[in-house]
Short mmCIF file of C-alpha atoms in Angstrom, two decimals:
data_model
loop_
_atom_site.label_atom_id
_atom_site.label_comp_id
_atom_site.label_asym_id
_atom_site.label_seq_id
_atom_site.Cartn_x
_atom_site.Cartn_y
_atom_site.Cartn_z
CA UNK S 1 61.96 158.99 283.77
CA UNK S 2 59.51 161.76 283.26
CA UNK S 3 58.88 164.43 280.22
CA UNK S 4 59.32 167.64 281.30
CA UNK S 5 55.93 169.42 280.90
CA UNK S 6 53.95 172.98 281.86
CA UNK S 7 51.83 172.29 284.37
CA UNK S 8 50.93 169.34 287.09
CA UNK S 9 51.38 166.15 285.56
CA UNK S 10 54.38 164.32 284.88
CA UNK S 11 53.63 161.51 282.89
CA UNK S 12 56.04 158.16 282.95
CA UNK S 13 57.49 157.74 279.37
CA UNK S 14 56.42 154.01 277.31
CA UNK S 15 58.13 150.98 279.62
CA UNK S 16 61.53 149.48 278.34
CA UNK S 17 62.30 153.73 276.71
CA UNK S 18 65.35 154.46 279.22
CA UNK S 19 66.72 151.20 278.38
CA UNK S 20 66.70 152.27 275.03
CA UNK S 21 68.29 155.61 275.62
CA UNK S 22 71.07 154.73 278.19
CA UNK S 23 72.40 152.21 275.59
CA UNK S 24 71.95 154.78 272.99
CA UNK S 25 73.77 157.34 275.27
CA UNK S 26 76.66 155.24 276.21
CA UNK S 27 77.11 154.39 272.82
CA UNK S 28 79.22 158.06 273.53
CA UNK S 29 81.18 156.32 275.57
CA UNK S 30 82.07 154.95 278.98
CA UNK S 31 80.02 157.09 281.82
CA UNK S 32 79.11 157.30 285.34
CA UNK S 33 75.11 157.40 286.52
CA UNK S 34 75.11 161.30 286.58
CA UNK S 35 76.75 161.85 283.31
CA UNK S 36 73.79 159.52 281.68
CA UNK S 37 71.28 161.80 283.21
CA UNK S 38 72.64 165.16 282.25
CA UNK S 39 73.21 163.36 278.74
CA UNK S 40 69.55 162.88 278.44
CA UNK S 41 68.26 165.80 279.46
CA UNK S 42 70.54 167.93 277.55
CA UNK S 43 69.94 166.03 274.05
CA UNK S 44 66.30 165.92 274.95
CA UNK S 45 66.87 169.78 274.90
CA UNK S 46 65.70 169.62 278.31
CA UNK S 47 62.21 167.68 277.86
CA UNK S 48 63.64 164.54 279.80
CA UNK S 49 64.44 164.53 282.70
CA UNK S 50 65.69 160.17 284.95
CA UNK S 51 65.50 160.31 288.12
CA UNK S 52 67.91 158.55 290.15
CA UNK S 53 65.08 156.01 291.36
CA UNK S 54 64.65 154.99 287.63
CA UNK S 55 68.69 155.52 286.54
CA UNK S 56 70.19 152.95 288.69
CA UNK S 57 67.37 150.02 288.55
CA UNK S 58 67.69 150.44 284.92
CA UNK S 59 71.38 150.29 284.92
CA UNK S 60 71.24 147.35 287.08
CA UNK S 61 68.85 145.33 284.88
CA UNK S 62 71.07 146.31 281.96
CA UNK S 63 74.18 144.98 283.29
CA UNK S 64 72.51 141.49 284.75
CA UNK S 65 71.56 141.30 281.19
CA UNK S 66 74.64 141.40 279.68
CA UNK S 67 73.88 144.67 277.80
CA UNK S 68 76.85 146.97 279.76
CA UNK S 69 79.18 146.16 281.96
CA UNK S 70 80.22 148.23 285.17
CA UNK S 71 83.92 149.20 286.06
CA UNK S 72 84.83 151.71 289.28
CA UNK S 73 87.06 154.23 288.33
CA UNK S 74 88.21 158.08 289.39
CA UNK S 75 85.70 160.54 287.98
CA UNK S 76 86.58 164.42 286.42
CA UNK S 77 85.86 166.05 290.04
CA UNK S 78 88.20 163.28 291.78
CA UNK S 79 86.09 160.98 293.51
CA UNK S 80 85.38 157.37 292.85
CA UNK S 81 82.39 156.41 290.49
CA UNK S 82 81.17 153.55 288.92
CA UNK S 83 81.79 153.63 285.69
CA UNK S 84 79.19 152.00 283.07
CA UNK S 85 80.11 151.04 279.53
CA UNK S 86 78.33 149.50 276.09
CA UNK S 87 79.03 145.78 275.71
CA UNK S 88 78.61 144.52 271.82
CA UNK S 89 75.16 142.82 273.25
CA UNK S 90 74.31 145.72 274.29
CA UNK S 91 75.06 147.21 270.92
CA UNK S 92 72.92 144.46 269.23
CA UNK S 93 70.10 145.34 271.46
CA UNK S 94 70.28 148.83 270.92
CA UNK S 95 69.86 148.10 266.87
CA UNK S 96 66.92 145.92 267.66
CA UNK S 97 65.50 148.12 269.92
CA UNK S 98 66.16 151.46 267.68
CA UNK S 99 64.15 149.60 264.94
CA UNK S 100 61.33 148.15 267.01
CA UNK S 101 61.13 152.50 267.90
CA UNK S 102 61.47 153.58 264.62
CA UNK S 103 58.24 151.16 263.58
CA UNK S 104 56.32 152.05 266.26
CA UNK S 105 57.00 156.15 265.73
CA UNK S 106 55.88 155.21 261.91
CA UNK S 107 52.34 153.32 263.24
CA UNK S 108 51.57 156.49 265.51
CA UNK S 109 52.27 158.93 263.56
CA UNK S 110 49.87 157.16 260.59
CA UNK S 111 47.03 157.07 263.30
CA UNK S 112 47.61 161.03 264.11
CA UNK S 113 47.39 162.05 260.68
CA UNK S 114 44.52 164.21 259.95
CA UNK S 115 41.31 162.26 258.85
CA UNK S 116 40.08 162.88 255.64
CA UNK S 117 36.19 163.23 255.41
#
């Protein structure tokens, strides 16, 4: 997953982030790989952009952890997709992990306050 910048670089976001926001986005609902993406990016009003090389490893590791489980099913343009959806792990370890987020977005933001001389 990369953040959408001006110019060259590309960086990757903090390890164990898309985890966090593919739980967070199928907490929507059941969706296919695709849909996640475009979910994403559009609520990241375009800054985020997963690549398919990042999308399905994650989904992968999610799922062999017990954190969303996989169905195949017929998809809005007719073809057959797999099909991921939030398990109630998976909503325990989005809680935890929204949390652990939430503390660290705290700590940073107390570092990049302005220093007082």
């Amino acid at each position: 997953m990369t953040l959408k910048r001006r110019g060259p670089s590309q960086p990757e976001l903090l390890q164990g982030t898309l985890d966090m926001l593919v739980l967070q986005t199928l907490r929507l609902g059941p969706a296919h790989g695709y849909t996640i993406a475009q979910v994403i990016q559009r609520r990241s009003d375009e800054a985020l952009q997963v690549e398919q090389g990042s999308l399905y490893p994650a989904l992968n590791r999610l799922e062999d952890r017990g954190w969303i489980a996989s169905y195949w099913a017929t998809s809005e343009n007719n073809r057959r997709a797999r099909y991921y959806k939030l398990t109630a792990a998976g909503r325990r370890q989005l809680s935890e992990e929204a949390s652990r987020w939430q503390h660290m977005v705290r700590a940073i933001s107390r570092v990049m306050r302005p220093i007082e001389e």
